[in-house]
Amino acid sequence: MQFIAILKDSVREALDARIFWIIGIVAGILVLLGLTMSFEPLPMGKVVIGSLITGLTSNENKQGPRRAVLGPRSGGGGLFDAFQGIFRQSNAKINLLEAEPVNGLNLPSAEWKLRLELPREIAKKQGAVDSATFLRDNFGRIANTPVVAIKSVKLVSGSGSAQSDLFDLEIVPLDGFLRIWPHKWSMFFGGLTILDCSTRPMTSFDVLGNQILLLESILVAGIGTWVALMLSVALTSFFIPAMLKKGTVETLLVRPISRWRLLTYKYCGGLLFIGFGTTVILGAVWVTVSFKAGVWSQALLWMIPVIVFYYAFLHSISTLGSVVTRSAVFGLIAACLVWFSLFLLNVAKESILMMDQVAPIVAGIPNPQRSGTVEPGPKIADSTFGKVIMGTHRWLPRPSEIDSFVRSKLQEDLLLGREVEKSPFSPEILDWKESAGITLGHTILALLLACLVFSYRDP
Amino acid sequence: MAGPVLSVSGLTKRFRKFEALVGVNLSVEPGTVFSLLGQNGAGKTTLIKVLLGILKPSEGTARVLGYPVGSVQARRKIGYLPEDHRFPEYHTGPSLLEFYGGLQGIPRHERRKRIGFWLDRVGLGGRESVRIRGYSKGMKQRIGLAQALIHDPDLVFLDEPTDGVDPVGRREIRDLMLDLKRMGKTLFLNSHLLGEVELVSDRVAILNKGKMVREGSLTELTGGRPSWIFGFAKDPTTFRKTLMTLGVPNTYLDSNQASPFHQWEVFPKSEQVLGELVKLAGEDPGGLRFLHPRRESLEDVYLDSLGKKEAAST
Ligand SMILES: Nc1ncnc2c1ncn2[C@@H]1O[C@H](COP(=O)(O)OP(=O)(O)OP(=O)(O)O)[C@@H](O)[C@H]1O
Ligand SMILES: [Mg+2]
C-alpha cells in the first residue's frame, strides 16, 4: 500500500511536470514523421529470385570474415552473402532461365513460376537424394528460414544436358519474401527519396529488411537510445531531490516506513514512468514503421527493456548523486559524467585493440632505410595501462553494448539470420548475460549506497 | 497507556562541534500538553526532530510511546507538524492527505472518510481543488495540521502550529489543541506565543542554548501562591496601618494617570491573614473598588530564566 501511495504521488508529480505531455508530443512527432514514409516495392522479382538461387550454394564458397557496411561480420548463409554472390557473379552454377509472376505483377505478393537449370552434382555435393528433393528442401531458404513456400517442383522431361536438369517451380511468397525485396524508400510523401535503386545499381541496403534495419538500428536503436536515455534521466532527475528538500523530507521520514524503502520505492517510480514512456514512444514508432513497411518484426520491441535497463543504471547513479549532494543538478551531472566516462573507456579499449592489430601490419611493411623487418613492439593490451583499461572496461557497465544487442536482434529478424555482432577488433563475442549482469550489479550497488547514506545520515 | 509517553535522558545532539542540545532530560505524561519554550536557535526544533527519529542523537537515550526513538511502531502513532514545512506543491489538500494516509497505512475506505473530516475540521472544506501551490500561509498551516492528525496519532508534535495564522485561525487551532487533549492525546508544542502556551499547556519547559533551564507545571513555574492587588478609591489609612501592624509584605503600586485607584500589592502569608485583610479593606473609608490575585506571568518566568528580565524591561 505504501508503494502504491508513493507511486501515485510520483504520477501526480510527473503530471505536474508535464512528463506525460512530453512523452505524448515526442511520440506524436515520431508517428507523424513515420506516417509520411513510404516503402514501394520495385519491379525486381528476377533479382530477388536470383538471390535465392545464389543462396542455394552460398555455403560452398564461404568468404573469409568480411566486415559489412552495416557493421556485422559476414556469418555465411545470410541474405548478405546471397546478394554478394550475385554481385560477384562468382558461383552462378544454377541458371535461372525464366521467372514469371502468375498474376503478371512483378511484386513480392505474387506467386511465381520459375524454370531452373540445375547441375546434378550440386544435389550430390549437398548430400541430397536427388535434385528435386534438393530444391524442395533448400530453395527459398535464407539462413534456414523459408522466404517462399514451394508449391511444386517438376522435372521438365526430355530436356537438360548430360550434367544438368531443367526444373519448373511454383513458389508462393512467405513473410520473408517481402523483406528481401528491393524497395524505394522515401519520406515526406515521396518528397525526399532516401534509397532508390531503380536508377542505379542495387546494393544490399535496397532490400526492405535492410532498410528497416537501417532505420531502426541507426535512428531508433542508435541515436534514439542516447537521446531517450538522457531525456529520461533529465526528466526524472528532480524526483528524488524534491523529496529530500528540507521541510518535505521530514514529513516523509516520520511515516512508518523505513528510509531505504522510501528511497527505493521512489526510485522505482521513476523506473515505471520511463518504462511507460519508452513503451508508448517506441510502441508508436514500431507500429508506424511496421504498418508503413508491412513488416512486423518484434525485434525493435527489445529496445524497451534495454532502454529501461540502462536507464535504471543511470537513474541509480543520479539517485546516489542527489542523495549525497541533495541537489538535482549534481545528480544529473553525476549520471552524465558516469555515462561519458564509460563511453570514453570504451573508446580507449577499442583504440588499444585497434592499435594492437595495426602495429604488426605496420611493422611488416618493408623499411627502405633498414634491412629486414622490424620486430613489432609489445602489445599495448599487455602493458599496465592496457591492462587497467581492459580490466576496468570488463567490470564496469558497457553502454556501448546496448544498441549492438538490439541491432543483433534486428539483424536476426530482418536479415533472416545472422551471427551476433562482434566488436570489430575483439575476438570474443559479446556475452549479453554477463554485460547485463555487470550493469545490474552496478545499479544495485549504487542504489544500496544511496540507501545507506539516506538511512544513516541526518537529513 | 502506562508510564510516560516520552522519556528522555541525557540527550545531546551535536552538529559537528556545535552542541544544539546538551544533556536534556524530559518526561511527558499521557494526555497532557507539553510546551517547549526558548529563543530562536535554542534547539527546540532539534529536540523534536531527535524525538521523531529524523535526527540521530549524539548521546543519551529517548523512548517514545514505549519504543526506542525512530522505531517504525512508534511512528505509526505519532503526528508531526514541522515548522518550515514544504508539502509537495502539485498536491491538492485531499490528495496530499491521501498520500500521507497511504504511507501511514490507513485503509482506503477509512482514508476517504477521514480526509473529508479533517479538511472540514481545519477549515479547508470547500477548497478541495486548490493545489498547495496556490495555498496561503495559513492554509498551508492548516493542511499541515490535518496531515499530522489524519492517522489518529496518540502523540502529536506541533512545531509552531499557529505560525502565520490570523487571530481567528489561531483561536481555532487552540480549540483544536484543547479538543485533542480532551480526546486523551498527548501534545508536544513548540511556540513563541507565551499567551497561547499559557492557555493550553499543562507543563512547560524552557530551553536555553540547548540546555533545559526550567521545567514544570504552569503553577509550579509561575510561583505557588499568588499575590493580591487591592484597589481603593481614596487613600485607605486604616488598611495601611493594619498592613504595618500585621507585618504583611506589600508594595504600593504607583497609580499612573490612567488609573484613578490607589493600589497595593500584598503578599499574605496565609489564608487567614488574607481573610482578615479582605474584611478590613471592605470596611475601610478609602472605599475598596477591586481585589484580584496576581500571578507571575509566564513571560516573567521566561525572561527571568533566560536572564533577560532586566534587559527586556529597560
Ligand atoms: N542541520 C543542522 N546543521 C547544523 N546546525 C544546525 C542544524 N540544525 C540546527 N542547527 C543549529 O542548532 C541550533 C538549534 O536549532 P533549532 O532549529 O533547533 O532551533 P529552534 O529552537 O527551533 O529555533 P527557532 O525558534 O528559530 O525555530 C541552531 O543554532 C542551529 O543553527
Ligand atoms: Mg524551531
Coordinates of N, CA and C in Angstrom, one line a residue, chain A residues 285-393:
Chain A
V285 N 6.3 4.2 -32.5 CA 7.2 4.1 -33.7 C 7.2 2.8 -34.3
W286 N 7.2 1.8 -33.5 CA 7.2 0.4 -34.1 C 5.9 0.1 -34.9
V287 N 4.8 0.5 -34.3 CA 3.5 0.3 -35.1 C 3.6 1.1 -36.4
T288 N 4.0 2.3 -36.3 CA 4.0 3.1 -37.6 C 5.0 2.6 -38.6
V289 N 6.2 2.3 -38.2 CA 7.2 1.7 -39.2 C 6.7 0.4 -39.7
S290 N 6.2 -0.4 -38.8 CA 5.7 -1.8 -39.3 C 4.6 -1.6 -40.2
F291 N 3.7 -0.7 -39.9 CA 2.5 -0.5 -40.7 C 2.9 0.0 -42.1
K292 N 3.8 0.9 -42.1 CA 4.2 1.5 -43.3 C 5.0 0.5 -44.2
A293 N 5.8 -0.3 -43.6 CA 6.6 -1.2 -44.3 C 5.9 -2.5 -44.6
G294 N 4.9 -2.8 -43.8 CA 4.2 -4.1 -43.9 C 5.0 -5.2 -43.3
V295 N 6.0 -4.9 -42.6 CA 6.8 -6.0 -41.9 C 6.7 -5.8 -40.4
W296 N 6.2 -6.8 -39.7 CA 6.1 -6.7 -38.3 C 7.1 -7.5 -37.6
S297 N 8.3 -6.8 -37.4 CA 9.4 -7.5 -36.7 C 9.4 -7.1 -35.3
Q298 N 9.4 -8.1 -34.4 CA 9.3 -7.7 -33.0 C 10.6 -7.3 -32.4
A299 N 11.7 -7.4 -33.1 CA 13.0 -7.1 -32.5 C 13.1 -5.8 -31.9
L300 N 12.5 -4.8 -32.6 CA 12.6 -3.4 -32.1 C 12.1 -3.3 -30.7
L301 N 11.1 -4.1 -30.4 CA 10.5 -4.0 -29.1 C 11.5 -4.4 -28.0
W302 N 12.6 -5.0 -28.3 CA 13.6 -5.3 -27.4 C 14.2 -4.0 -26.8
M303 N 14.1 -3.0 -27.6 CA 14.6 -1.7 -27.1 C 14.0 -1.3 -25.8
I304 N 12.7 -1.6 -25.6 CA 12.0 -1.2 -24.4 C 12.7 -1.6 -23.1
P305 N 12.8 -3.0 -23.0 CA 13.5 -3.4 -21.8 C 15.0 -2.9 -21.7
V306 N 15.6 -2.9 -22.9 CA 17.0 -2.5 -22.8 C 17.2 -1.0 -22.4
I307 N 16.4 -0.1 -22.9 CA 16.4 1.3 -22.5 C 16.1 1.4 -21.0
V308 N 15.1 0.7 -20.6 CA 14.7 0.8 -19.2 C 15.8 0.3 -18.3
F309 N 16.4 -0.8 -18.8 CA 17.5 -1.4 -18.0 C 18.7 -0.4 -17.8
Y310 N 19.1 0.2 -18.9 CA 20.2 1.1 -18.8 C 19.8 2.4 -18.1
Y311 N 18.5 2.8 -18.3 CA 18.0 3.9 -17.5 C 18.1 3.6 -16.0
A312 N 17.7 2.4 -15.7 CA 17.8 2.0 -14.3 C 19.2 2.2 -13.7
F313 N 20.2 1.9 -14.5 CA 21.5 2.2 -14.0 C 21.8 3.7 -13.8
L314 N 21.5 4.4 -14.9 CA 21.8 5.9 -14.8 C 20.9 6.5 -13.7
H315 N 19.7 6.1 -13.5 CA 18.9 6.6 -12.5 C 19.4 6.3 -11.1
S316 N 20.0 5.1 -11.0 CA 20.6 4.8 -9.7 C 21.8 5.7 -9.4
I317 N 22.5 6.0 -10.4 CA 23.7 7.0 -10.2 C 23.2 8.4 -9.9
S318 N 22.1 8.8 -10.6 CA 21.6 10.1 -10.3 C 21.0 10.2 -8.9
T319 N 20.4 9.1 -8.5 CA 19.8 9.0 -7.2 C 20.9 9.1 -6.1
L320 N 22.0 8.3 -6.3 CA 23.1 8.4 -5.4 C 23.7 9.8 -5.3
G321 N 23.9 10.4 -6.5 CA 24.4 11.7 -6.6 C 23.5 12.7 -5.8
S322 N 22.2 12.6 -6.0 CA 21.3 13.6 -5.4 C 21.2 13.3 -3.9
V323 N 21.3 12.0 -3.5 CA 21.2 11.8 -2.0 C 22.4 12.3 -1.3
V324 N 23.6 12.1 -2.0 CA 24.8 12.6 -1.4 C 24.9 14.1 -1.4
T325 N 24.5 14.8 -2.5 CA 24.7 16.2 -2.6 C 23.4 17.0 -2.3
R326 N 22.3 16.3 -2.3 CA 20.9 16.9 -2.1 C 20.6 17.9 -3.2
S327 N 21.2 17.7 -4.4 CA 21.0 18.6 -5.4 C 20.6 17.9 -6.7
A328 N 19.5 18.3 -7.4 CA 19.1 17.7 -8.6 C 20.2 17.8 -9.7
V329 N 20.8 19.0 -9.7 CA 21.7 19.3 -10.8 C 22.9 18.3 -10.6
F330 N 23.4 18.2 -9.4 CA 24.6 17.3 -9.2 C 24.2 15.8 -9.5
G331 N 23.0 15.5 -9.2 CA 22.6 14.1 -9.5 C 22.7 13.9 -11.0
L332 N 22.1 14.9 -11.8 CA 22.1 14.8 -13.2 C 23.6 14.8 -13.8
I333 N 24.4 15.7 -13.2 CA 25.8 15.8 -13.7 C 26.5 14.4 -13.4
A334 N 26.2 13.9 -12.2 CA 26.9 12.6 -11.9 C 26.5 11.6 -12.9
A335 N 25.2 11.5 -13.2 CA 24.8 10.5 -14.2 C 25.5 10.7 -15.6
C336 N 25.5 12.0 -16.0 CA 26.1 12.3 -17.3 C 27.6 11.9 -17.3
L337 N 28.3 12.3 -16.2 CA 29.7 12.1 -16.1 C 30.0 10.6 -16.2
V338 N 29.2 9.8 -15.4 CA 29.5 8.4 -15.4 C 29.3 7.8 -16.8
W339 N 28.2 8.3 -17.4 CA 27.9 7.8 -18.8 C 29.0 8.1 -19.7
F340 N 29.5 9.4 -19.6 CA 30.5 9.8 -20.6 C 31.8 9.1 -20.3
S341 N 32.2 8.9 -19.0 CA 33.4 8.2 -18.7 C 33.3 6.7 -19.3
L342 N 32.2 6.1 -19.2 CA 32.1 4.8 -19.7 C 32.2 4.8 -21.2
F343 N 31.7 5.8 -21.8 CA 31.9 6.0 -23.2 C 33.4 6.1 -23.6
L344 N 34.0 7.0 -22.9 CA 35.5 7.2 -23.1 C 36.3 5.9 -22.9
L345 N 35.9 5.2 -21.9 CA 36.6 3.9 -21.5 C 36.4 3.0 -22.7
N346 N 35.3 3.0 -23.3 CA 35.0 2.1 -24.4 C 35.9 2.5 -25.6
V347 N 36.0 3.8 -25.8 CA 36.8 4.3 -26.9 C 38.3 3.9 -26.7
A348 N 38.7 4.1 -25.5 CA 40.1 3.7 -25.1 C 40.3 2.2 -25.4
K349 N 39.4 1.4 -25.0 CA 39.6 0.0 -25.2 C 39.6 -0.4 -26.7
E350 N 38.7 0.2 -27.4 CA 38.6 -0.1 -28.8 C 39.9 0.4 -29.5
S351 N 40.4 1.5 -29.1 CA 41.6 2.1 -29.7 C 42.8 1.2 -29.4
I352 N 42.9 0.7 -28.2 CA 44.0 -0.2 -27.8 C 44.0 -1.4 -28.7
L353 N 42.8 -2.0 -28.8 CA 42.7 -3.2 -29.6 C 43.0 -3.0 -31.1
M354 N 42.6 -1.8 -31.5 CA 42.9 -1.5 -32.9 C 44.4 -1.3 -33.2
M355 N 45.0 -0.5 -32.3 CA 46.4 -0.3 -32.4 C 47.2 -1.6 -32.4
D356 N 46.8 -2.5 -31.5 CA 47.5 -3.7 -31.4 C 47.4 -4.6 -32.6
Q357 N 46.3 -4.4 -33.3 CA 46.1 -5.1 -34.6 C 46.9 -4.5 -35.7
V358 N 46.9 -3.2 -35.7 CA 47.6 -2.4 -36.8 C 49.1 -2.5 -36.7
A359 N 49.6 -2.5 -35.4 CA 51.1 -2.5 -35.2 C 51.8 -3.5 -36.0
P360 N 51.5 -4.8 -35.9 CA 52.2 -5.8 -36.7 C 52.2 -5.6 -38.2
I361 N 51.1 -5.1 -38.6 CA 50.9 -4.8 -40.1 C 51.9 -3.7 -40.5
V362 N 51.9 -2.7 -39.7 CA 52.8 -1.6 -39.9 C 54.3 -2.1 -39.9
A363 N 54.5 -2.9 -38.9 CA 55.9 -3.4 -38.7 C 56.3 -4.2 -39.9
G364 N 55.4 -4.9 -40.5 CA 55.6 -5.8 -41.6 C 56.0 -5.1 -42.9
I365 N 55.6 -3.8 -42.9 CA 55.9 -3.0 -44.2 C 57.4 -2.8 -44.3
P366 N 58.0 -3.2 -45.4 CA 59.5 -3.1 -45.6 C 59.9 -1.7 -45.4
N367 N 61.0 -1.5 -44.7 CA 61.5 -0.1 -44.5 C 62.8 0.0 -45.4
P368 N 62.8 1.0 -46.3 CA 63.9 1.1 -47.2 C 65.2 1.5 -46.5
Q369 N 65.0 2.2 -45.4 CA 66.3 2.6 -44.7 C 67.0 1.5 -44.0
R370 N 66.2 0.5 -43.6 CA 66.8 -0.6 -42.9 C 66.5 -1.9 -43.5
S371 N 67.4 -2.8 -43.4 CA 67.2 -4.1 -44.0 C 66.4 -5.0 -43.0
G372 N 65.7 -5.9 -43.6 CA 64.9 -6.9 -42.8 C 63.7 -6.2 -42.2
T373 N 62.9 -7.0 -41.5 CA 61.6 -6.4 -41.0 C 61.9 -6.0 -39.5
V374 N 61.0 -5.1 -39.1 CA 61.1 -4.7 -37.7 C 60.3 -5.6 -36.8
E375 N 60.8 -5.9 -35.7 CA 60.0 -6.7 -34.7 C 58.9 -5.8 -34.2
P376 N 57.6 -6.3 -34.3 CA 56.6 -5.4 -33.7 C 56.8 -5.3 -32.2
G377 N 56.5 -4.1 -31.6 CA 56.7 -3.9 -30.2 C 55.7 -4.7 -29.4
P378 N 55.8 -4.7 -28.0 CA 54.8 -5.4 -27.2 C 53.4 -4.8 -27.4
K379 N 52.4 -5.7 -27.2 CA 51.1 -5.2 -27.3 C 50.7 -4.2 -26.2
I380 N 49.9 -3.2 -26.6 CA 49.5 -2.2 -25.6 C 48.6 -2.9 -24.6
A381 N 47.8 -3.8 -25.1 CA 46.9 -4.5 -24.2 C 47.6 -5.2 -23.1
D382 N 48.9 -5.6 -23.3 CA 49.7 -6.3 -22.2 C 50.4 -5.4 -21.3
S383 N 50.4 -4.1 -21.6 CA 51.1 -3.1 -20.7 C 50.2 -2.9 -19.5
T384 N 50.7 -2.3 -18.5 CA 49.9 -2.0 -17.3 C 48.8 -1.1 -17.6
F385 N 49.0 -0.1 -18.4 CA 48.0 0.9 -18.8 C 46.8 0.1 -19.5
G386 N 47.3 -0.7 -20.5 CA 46.3 -1.5 -21.3 C 45.5 -2.4 -20.4
K387 N 46.2 -3.1 -19.4 CA 45.5 -4.0 -18.5 C 44.5 -3.3 -17.7
V388 N 44.9 -2.1 -17.2 CA 44.0 -1.3 -16.4 C 42.7 -1.0 -17.2
I389 N 42.9 -0.5 -18.4 CA 41.8 -0.1 -19.3 C 40.9 -1.3 -19.5
M390 N 41.6 -2.4 -19.9 CA 40.8 -3.6 -20.3 C 40.0 -4.1 -19.0
G391 N 40.7 -4.2 -17.9 CA 40.1 -4.7 -16.7 C 38.9 -3.8 -16.3
T392 N 39.1 -2.5 -16.3 CA 38.1 -1.6 -15.9 C 36.9 -1.8 -16.8
H393 N 37.2 -1.8 -18.1 CA 36.1 -2.0 -19.1 C 35.3 -3.2 -18.8

